[in-house]
PDB file of N, CA and C in Angstrom:
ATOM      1  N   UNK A   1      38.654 280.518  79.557  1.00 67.00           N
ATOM      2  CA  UNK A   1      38.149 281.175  80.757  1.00 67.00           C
ATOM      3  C   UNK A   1      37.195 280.255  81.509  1.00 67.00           C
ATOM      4  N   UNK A   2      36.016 279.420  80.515  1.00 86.00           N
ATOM      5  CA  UNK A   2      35.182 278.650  81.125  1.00 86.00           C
ATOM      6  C   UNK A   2      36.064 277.364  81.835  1.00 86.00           C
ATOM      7  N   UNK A   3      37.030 277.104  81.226  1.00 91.00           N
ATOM      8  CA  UNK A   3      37.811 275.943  82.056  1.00 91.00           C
ATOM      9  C   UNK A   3      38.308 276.608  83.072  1.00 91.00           C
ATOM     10  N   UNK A   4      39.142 277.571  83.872  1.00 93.00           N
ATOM     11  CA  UNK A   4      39.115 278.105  84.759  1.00 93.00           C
ATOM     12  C   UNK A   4      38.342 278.342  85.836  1.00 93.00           C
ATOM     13  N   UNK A   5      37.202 278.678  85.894  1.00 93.00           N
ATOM     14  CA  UNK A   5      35.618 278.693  87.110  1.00 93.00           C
ATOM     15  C   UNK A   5      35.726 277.559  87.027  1.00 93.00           C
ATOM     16  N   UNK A   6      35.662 276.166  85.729  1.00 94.00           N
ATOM     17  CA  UNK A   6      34.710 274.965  86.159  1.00 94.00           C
ATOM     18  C   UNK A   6      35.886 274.330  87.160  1.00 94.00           C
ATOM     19  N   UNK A   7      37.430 274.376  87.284  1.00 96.00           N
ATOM     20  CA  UNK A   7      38.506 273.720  87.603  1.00 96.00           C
ATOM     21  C   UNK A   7      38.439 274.416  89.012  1.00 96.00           C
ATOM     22  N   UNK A   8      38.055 275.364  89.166  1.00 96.00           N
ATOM     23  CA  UNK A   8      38.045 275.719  90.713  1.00 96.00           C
ATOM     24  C   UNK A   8      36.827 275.502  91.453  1.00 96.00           C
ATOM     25  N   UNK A   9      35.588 275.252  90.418  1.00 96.00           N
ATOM     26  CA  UNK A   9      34.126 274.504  91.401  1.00 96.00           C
ATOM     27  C   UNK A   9      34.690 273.425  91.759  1.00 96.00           C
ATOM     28  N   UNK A  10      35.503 272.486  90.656  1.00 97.00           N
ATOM     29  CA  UNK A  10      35.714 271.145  90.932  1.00 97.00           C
ATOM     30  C   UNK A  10      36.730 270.666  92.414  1.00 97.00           C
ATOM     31  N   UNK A  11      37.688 271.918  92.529  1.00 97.00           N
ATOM     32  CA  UNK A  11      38.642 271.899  93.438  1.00 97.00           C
ATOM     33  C   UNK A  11      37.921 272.443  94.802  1.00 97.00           C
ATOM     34  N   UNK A  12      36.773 272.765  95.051  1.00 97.00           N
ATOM     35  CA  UNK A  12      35.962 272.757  96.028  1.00 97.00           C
ATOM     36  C   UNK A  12      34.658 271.679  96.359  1.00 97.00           C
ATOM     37  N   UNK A  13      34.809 271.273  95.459  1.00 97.00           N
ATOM     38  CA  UNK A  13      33.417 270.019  95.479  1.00 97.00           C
ATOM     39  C   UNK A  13      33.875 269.263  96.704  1.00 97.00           C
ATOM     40  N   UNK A  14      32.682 268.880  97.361  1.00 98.00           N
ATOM     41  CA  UNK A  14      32.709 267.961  98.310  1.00 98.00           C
ATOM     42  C   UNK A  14      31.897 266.929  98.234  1.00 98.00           C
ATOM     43  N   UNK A  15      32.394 265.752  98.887  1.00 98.00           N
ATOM     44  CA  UNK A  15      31.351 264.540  98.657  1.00 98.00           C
ATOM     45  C   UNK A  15      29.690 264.753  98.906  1.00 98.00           C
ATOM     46  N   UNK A  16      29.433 265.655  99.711  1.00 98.00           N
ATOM     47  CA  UNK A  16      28.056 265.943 100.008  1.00 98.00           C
ATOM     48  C   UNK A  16      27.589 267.040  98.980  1.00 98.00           C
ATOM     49  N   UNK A  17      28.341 267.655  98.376  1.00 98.00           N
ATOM     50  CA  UNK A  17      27.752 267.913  97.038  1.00 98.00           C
ATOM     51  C   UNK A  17      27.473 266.771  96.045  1.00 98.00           C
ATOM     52  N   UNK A  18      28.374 265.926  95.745  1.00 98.00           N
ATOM     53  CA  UNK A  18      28.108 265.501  95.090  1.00 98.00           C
ATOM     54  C   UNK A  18      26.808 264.557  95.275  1.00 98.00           C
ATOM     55  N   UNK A  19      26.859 264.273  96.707  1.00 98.00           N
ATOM     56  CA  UNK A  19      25.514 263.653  97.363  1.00 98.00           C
ATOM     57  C   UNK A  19      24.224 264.266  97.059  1.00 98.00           C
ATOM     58  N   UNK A  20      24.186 265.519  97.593  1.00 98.00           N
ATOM     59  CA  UNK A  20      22.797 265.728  97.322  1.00 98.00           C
ATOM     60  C   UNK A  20      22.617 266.267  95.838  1.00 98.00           C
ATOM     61  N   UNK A  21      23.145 266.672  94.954  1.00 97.00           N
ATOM     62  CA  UNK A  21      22.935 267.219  93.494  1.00 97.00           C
ATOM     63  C   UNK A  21      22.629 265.530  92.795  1.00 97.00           C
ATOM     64  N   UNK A  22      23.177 264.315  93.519  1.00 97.00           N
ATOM     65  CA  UNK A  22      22.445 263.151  92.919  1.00 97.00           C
ATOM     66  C   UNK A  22      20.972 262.936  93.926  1.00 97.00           C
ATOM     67  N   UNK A  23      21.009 263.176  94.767  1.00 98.00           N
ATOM     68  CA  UNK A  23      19.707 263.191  95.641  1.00 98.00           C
ATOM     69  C   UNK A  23      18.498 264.316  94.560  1.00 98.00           C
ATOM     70  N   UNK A  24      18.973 264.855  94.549  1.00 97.00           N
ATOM     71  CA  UNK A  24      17.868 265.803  93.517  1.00 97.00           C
ATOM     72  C   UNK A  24      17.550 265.656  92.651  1.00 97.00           C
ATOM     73  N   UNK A  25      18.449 264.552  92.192  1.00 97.00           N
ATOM     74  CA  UNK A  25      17.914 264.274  90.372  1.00 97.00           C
ATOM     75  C   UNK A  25      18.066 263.176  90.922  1.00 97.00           C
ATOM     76  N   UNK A  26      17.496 262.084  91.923  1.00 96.00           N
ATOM     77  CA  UNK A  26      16.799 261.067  92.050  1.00 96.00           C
ATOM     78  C   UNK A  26      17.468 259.558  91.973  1.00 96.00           C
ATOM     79  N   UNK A  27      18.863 260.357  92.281  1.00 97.00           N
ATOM     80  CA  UNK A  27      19.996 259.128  92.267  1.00 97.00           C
ATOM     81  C   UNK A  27      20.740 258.941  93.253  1.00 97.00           C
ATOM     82  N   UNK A  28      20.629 257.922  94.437  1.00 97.00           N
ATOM     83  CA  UNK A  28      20.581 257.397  95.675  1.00 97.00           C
ATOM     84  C   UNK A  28      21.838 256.368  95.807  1.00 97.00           C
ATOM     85  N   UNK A  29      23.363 257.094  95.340  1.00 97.00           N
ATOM     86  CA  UNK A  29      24.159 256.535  95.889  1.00 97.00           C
ATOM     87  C   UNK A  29      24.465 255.356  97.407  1.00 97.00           C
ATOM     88  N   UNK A  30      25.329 254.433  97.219  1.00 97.00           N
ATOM     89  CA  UNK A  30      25.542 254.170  98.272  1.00 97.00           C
ATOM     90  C   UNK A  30      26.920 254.560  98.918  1.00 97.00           C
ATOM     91  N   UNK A  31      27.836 254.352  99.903  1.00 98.00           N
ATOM     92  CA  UNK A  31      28.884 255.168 100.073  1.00 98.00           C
ATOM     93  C   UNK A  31      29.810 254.635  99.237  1.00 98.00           C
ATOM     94  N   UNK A  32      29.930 253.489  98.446  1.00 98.00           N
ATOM     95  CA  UNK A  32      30.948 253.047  98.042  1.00 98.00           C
ATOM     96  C   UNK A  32      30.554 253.939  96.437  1.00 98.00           C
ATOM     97  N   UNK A  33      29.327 253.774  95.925  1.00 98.00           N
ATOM     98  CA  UNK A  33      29.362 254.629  94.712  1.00 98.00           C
ATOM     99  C   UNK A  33      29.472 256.303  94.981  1.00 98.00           C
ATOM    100  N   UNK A  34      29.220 256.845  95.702  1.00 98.00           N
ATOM    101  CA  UNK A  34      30.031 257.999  96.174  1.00 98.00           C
ATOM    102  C   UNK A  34      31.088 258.614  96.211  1.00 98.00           C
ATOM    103  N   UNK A  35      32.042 257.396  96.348  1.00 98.00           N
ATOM    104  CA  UNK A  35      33.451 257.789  96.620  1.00 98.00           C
ATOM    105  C   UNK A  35      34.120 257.305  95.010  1.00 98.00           C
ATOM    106  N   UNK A  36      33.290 256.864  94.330  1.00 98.00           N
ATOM    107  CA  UNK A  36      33.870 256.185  93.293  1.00 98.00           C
ATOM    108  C   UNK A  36      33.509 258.171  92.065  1.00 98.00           C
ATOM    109  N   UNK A  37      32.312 258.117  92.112  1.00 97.00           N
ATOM    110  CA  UNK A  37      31.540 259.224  91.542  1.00 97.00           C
ATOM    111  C   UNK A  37      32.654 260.203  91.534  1.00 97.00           C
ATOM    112  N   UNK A  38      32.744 260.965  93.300  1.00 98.00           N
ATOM    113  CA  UNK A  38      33.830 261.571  93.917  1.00 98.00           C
ATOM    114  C   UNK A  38      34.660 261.353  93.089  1.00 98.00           C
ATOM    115  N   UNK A  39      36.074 260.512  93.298  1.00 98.00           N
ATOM    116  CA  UNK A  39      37.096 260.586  93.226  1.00 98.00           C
ATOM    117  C   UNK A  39      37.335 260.429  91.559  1.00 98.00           C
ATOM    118  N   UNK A  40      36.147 260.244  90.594  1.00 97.00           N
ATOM    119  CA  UNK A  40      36.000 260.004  89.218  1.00 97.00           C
ATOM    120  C   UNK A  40      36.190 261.682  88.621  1.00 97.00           C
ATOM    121  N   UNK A  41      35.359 262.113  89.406  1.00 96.00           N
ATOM    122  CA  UNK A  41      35.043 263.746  89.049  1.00 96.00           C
ATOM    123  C   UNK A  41      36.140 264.910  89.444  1.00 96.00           C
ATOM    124  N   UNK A  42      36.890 264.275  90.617  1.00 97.00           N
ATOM    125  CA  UNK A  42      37.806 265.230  91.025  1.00 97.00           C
ATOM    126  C   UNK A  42      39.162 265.283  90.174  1.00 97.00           C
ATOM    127  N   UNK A  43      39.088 263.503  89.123  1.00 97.00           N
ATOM    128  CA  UNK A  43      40.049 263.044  88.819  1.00 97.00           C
ATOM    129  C   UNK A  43      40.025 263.501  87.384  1.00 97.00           C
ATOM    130  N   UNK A  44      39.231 263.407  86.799  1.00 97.00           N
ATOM    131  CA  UNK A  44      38.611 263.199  85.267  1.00 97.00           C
ATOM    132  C   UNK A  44      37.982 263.952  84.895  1.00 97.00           C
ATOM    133  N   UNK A  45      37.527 264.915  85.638  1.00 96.00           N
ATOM    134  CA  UNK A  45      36.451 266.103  84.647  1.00 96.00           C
ATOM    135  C   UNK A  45      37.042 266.612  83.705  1.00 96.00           C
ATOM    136  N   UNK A  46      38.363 266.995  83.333  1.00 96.00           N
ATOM    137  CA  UNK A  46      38.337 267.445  82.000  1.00 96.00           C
ATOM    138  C   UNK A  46      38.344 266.683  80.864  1.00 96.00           C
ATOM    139  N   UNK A  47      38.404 265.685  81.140  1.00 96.00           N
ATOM    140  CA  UNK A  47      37.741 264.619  80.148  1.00 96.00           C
ATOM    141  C   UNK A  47      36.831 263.942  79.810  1.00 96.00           C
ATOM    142  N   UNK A  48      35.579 264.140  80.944  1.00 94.00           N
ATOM    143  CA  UNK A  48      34.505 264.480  80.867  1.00 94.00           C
ATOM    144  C   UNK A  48      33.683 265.511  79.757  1.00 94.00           C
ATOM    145  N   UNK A  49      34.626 266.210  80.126  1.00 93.00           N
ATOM    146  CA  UNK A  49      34.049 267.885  79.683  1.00 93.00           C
ATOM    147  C   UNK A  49      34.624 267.841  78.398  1.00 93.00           C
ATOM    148  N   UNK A  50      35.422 267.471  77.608  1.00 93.00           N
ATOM    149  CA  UNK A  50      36.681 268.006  76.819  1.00 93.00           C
ATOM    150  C   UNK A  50      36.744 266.771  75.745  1.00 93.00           C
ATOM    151  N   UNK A  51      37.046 265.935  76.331  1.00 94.00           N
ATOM    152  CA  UNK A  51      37.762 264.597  75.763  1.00 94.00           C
ATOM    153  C   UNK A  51      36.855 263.373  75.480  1.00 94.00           C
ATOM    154  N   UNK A  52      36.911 262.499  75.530  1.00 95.00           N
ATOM    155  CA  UNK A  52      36.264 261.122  74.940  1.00 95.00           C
ATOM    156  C   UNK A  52      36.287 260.523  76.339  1.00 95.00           C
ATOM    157  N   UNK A  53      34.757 260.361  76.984  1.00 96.00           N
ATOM    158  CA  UNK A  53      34.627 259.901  78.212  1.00 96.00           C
ATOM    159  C   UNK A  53      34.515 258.483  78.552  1.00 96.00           C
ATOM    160  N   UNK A  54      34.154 258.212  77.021  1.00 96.00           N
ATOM    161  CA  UNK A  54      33.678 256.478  76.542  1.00 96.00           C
ATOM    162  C   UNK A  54      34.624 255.087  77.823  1.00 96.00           C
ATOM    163  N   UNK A  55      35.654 255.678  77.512  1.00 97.00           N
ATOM    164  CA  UNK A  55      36.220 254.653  78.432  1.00 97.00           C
ATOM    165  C   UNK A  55      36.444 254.610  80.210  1.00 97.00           C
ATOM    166  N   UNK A  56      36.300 255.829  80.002  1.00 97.00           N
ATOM    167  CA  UNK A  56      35.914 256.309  81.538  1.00 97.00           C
ATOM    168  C   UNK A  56      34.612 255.739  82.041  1.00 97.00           C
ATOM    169  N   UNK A  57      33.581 255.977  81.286  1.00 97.00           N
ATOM    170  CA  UNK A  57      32.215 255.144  81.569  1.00 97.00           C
ATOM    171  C   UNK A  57      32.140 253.882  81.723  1.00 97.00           C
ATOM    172  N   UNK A  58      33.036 253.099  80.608  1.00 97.00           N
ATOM    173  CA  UNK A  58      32.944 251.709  80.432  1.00 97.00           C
ATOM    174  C   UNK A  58      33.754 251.244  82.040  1.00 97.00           C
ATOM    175  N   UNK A  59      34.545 251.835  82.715  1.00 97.00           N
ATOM    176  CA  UNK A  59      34.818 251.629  83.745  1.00 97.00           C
ATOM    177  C   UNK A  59      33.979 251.652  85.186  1.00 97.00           C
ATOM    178  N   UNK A  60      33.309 252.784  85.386  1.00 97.00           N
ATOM    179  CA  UNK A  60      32.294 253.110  85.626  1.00 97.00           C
ATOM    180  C   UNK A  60      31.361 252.274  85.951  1.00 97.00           C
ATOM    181  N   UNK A  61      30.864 251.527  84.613  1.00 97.00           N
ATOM    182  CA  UNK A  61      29.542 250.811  84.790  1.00 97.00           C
ATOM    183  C   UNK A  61      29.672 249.478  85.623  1.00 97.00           C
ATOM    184  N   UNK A  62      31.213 249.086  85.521  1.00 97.00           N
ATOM    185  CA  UNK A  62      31.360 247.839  86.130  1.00 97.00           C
ATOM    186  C   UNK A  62      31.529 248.038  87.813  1.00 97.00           C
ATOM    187  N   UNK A  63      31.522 249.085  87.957  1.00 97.00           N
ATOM    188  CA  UNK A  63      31.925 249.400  89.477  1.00 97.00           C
ATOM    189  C   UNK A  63      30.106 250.225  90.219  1.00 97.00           C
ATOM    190  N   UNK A  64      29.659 250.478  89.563  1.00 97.00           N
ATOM    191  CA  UNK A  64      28.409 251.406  89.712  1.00 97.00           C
ATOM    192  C   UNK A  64      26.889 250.161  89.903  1.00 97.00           C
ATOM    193  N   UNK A  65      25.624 250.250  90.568  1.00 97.00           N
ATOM    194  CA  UNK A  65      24.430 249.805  90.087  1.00 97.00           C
ATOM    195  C   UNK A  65      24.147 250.019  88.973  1.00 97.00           C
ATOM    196  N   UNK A  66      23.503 249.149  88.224  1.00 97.00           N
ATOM    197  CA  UNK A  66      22.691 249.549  86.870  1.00 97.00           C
ATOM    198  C   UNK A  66      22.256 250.144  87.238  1.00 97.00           C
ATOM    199  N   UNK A  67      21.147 250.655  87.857  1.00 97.00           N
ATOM    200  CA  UNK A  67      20.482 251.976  88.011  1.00 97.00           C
ATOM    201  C   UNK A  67      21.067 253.283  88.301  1.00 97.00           C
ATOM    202  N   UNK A  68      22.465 253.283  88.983  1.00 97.00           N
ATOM    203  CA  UNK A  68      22.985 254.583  89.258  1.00 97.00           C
ATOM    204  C   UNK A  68      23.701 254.524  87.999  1.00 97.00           C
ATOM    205  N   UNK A  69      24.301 253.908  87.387  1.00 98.00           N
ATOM    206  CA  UNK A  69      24.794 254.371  86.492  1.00 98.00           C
ATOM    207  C   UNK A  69      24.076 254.508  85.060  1.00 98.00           C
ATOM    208  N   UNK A  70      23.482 254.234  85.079  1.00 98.00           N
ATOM    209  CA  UNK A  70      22.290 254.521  83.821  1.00 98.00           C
ATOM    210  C   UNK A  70      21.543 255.784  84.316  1.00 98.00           C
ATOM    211  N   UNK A  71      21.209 256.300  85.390  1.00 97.00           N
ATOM    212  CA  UNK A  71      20.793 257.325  85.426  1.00 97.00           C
ATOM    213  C   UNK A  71      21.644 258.512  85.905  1.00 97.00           C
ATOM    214  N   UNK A  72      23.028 258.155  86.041  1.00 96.00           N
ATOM    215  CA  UNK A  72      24.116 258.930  85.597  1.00 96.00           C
ATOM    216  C   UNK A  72      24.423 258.899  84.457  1.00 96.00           C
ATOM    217  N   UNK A  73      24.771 258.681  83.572  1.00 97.00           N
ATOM    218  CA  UNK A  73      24.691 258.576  82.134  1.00 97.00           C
ATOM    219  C   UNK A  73      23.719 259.404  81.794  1.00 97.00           C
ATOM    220  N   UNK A  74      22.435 259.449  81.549  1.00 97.00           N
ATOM    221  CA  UNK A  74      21.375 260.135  81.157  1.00 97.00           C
ATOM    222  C   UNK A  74      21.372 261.549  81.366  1.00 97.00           C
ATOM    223  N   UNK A  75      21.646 261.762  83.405  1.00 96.00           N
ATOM    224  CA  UNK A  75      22.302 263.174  83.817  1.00 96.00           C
ATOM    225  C   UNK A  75      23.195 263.581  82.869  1.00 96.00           C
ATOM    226  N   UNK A  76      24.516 263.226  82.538  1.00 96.00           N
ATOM    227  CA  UNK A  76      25.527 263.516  82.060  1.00 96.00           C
ATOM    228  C   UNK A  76      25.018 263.906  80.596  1.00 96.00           C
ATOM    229  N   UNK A  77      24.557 263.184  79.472  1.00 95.00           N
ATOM    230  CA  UNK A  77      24.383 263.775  78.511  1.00 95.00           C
ATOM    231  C   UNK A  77      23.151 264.807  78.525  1.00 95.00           C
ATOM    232  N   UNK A  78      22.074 265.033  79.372  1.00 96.00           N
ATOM    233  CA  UNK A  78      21.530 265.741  79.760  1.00 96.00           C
ATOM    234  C   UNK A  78      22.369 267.174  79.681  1.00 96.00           C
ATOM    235  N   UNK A  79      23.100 267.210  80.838  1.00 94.00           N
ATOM    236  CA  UNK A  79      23.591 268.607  80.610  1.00 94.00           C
ATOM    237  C   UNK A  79      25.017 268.660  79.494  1.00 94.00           C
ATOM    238  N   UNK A  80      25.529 267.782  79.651  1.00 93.00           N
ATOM    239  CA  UNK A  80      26.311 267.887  78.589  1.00 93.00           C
ATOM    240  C   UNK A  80      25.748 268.729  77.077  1.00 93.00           C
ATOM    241  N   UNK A  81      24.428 268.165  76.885  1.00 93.00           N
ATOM    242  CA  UNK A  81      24.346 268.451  75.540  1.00 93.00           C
ATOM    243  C   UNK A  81      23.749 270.385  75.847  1.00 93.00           C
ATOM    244  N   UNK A  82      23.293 270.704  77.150  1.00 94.00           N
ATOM    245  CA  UNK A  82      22.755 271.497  77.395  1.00 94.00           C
ATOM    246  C   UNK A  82      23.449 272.904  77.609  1.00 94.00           C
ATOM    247  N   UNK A  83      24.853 272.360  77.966  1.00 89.00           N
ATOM    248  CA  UNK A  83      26.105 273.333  78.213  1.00 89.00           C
ATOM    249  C   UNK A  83      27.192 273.557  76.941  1.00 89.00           C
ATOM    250  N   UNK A  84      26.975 272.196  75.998  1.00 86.00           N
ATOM    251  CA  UNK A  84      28.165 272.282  75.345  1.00 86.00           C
ATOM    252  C   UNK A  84      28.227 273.381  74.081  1.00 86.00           C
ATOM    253  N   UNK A  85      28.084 274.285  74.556  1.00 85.00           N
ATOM    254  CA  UNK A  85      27.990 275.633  73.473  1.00 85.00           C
ATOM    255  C   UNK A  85      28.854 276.607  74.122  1.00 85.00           C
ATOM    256  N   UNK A  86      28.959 275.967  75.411  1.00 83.00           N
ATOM    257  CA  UNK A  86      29.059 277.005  76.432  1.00 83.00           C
ATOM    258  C   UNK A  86      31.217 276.486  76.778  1.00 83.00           C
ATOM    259  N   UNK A  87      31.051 275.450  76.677  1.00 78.00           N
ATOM    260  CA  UNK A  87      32.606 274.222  76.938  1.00 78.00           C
ATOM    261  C   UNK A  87      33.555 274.801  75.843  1.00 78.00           C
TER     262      UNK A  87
END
């Protein structure tokens, strides 16, 4: 059931969500990491959520700032560990 709601937030997300929910937790994309973030999340969340993200990240980091992606990372297991009772 919980994969159901999260697959239809995801199928409404827009880049300016994803903009400002990193603006709030203090992570200042530029447009090219935006669209990367974007099209990562629209593409991959259930393996995010579900599956072994490890290599998804390792991709990630080479395309991302050290700083955005280290403090994406941190976000991510942040709630990850905070929801996953709930997954």
């Amino acid at each position: 059931m919980h994969k159901f709601f999260i697959s239809q937030y995801i199928s409404r997300l827009t880049k300016e969500d994803v903009k400002q929910f990193a603006i709030k937790n203090n992570i200042y994309l530029n447009d090219q990491e935006l669209d990367i973030i974007y099209q990562n999340l629209k593409e991959h969340w259930e393996t995010v959520l579900y599956g072994n993200p490890t290599p998804l990240f390792k991709q990630l980091k080479t395309k991302l700032s050290t700083e955005s992606y280290q403090k994406g990372i941190t976000l991510y297991e942040y709630y990850h560990n905070l929801y996953k009772d709930y997954l």
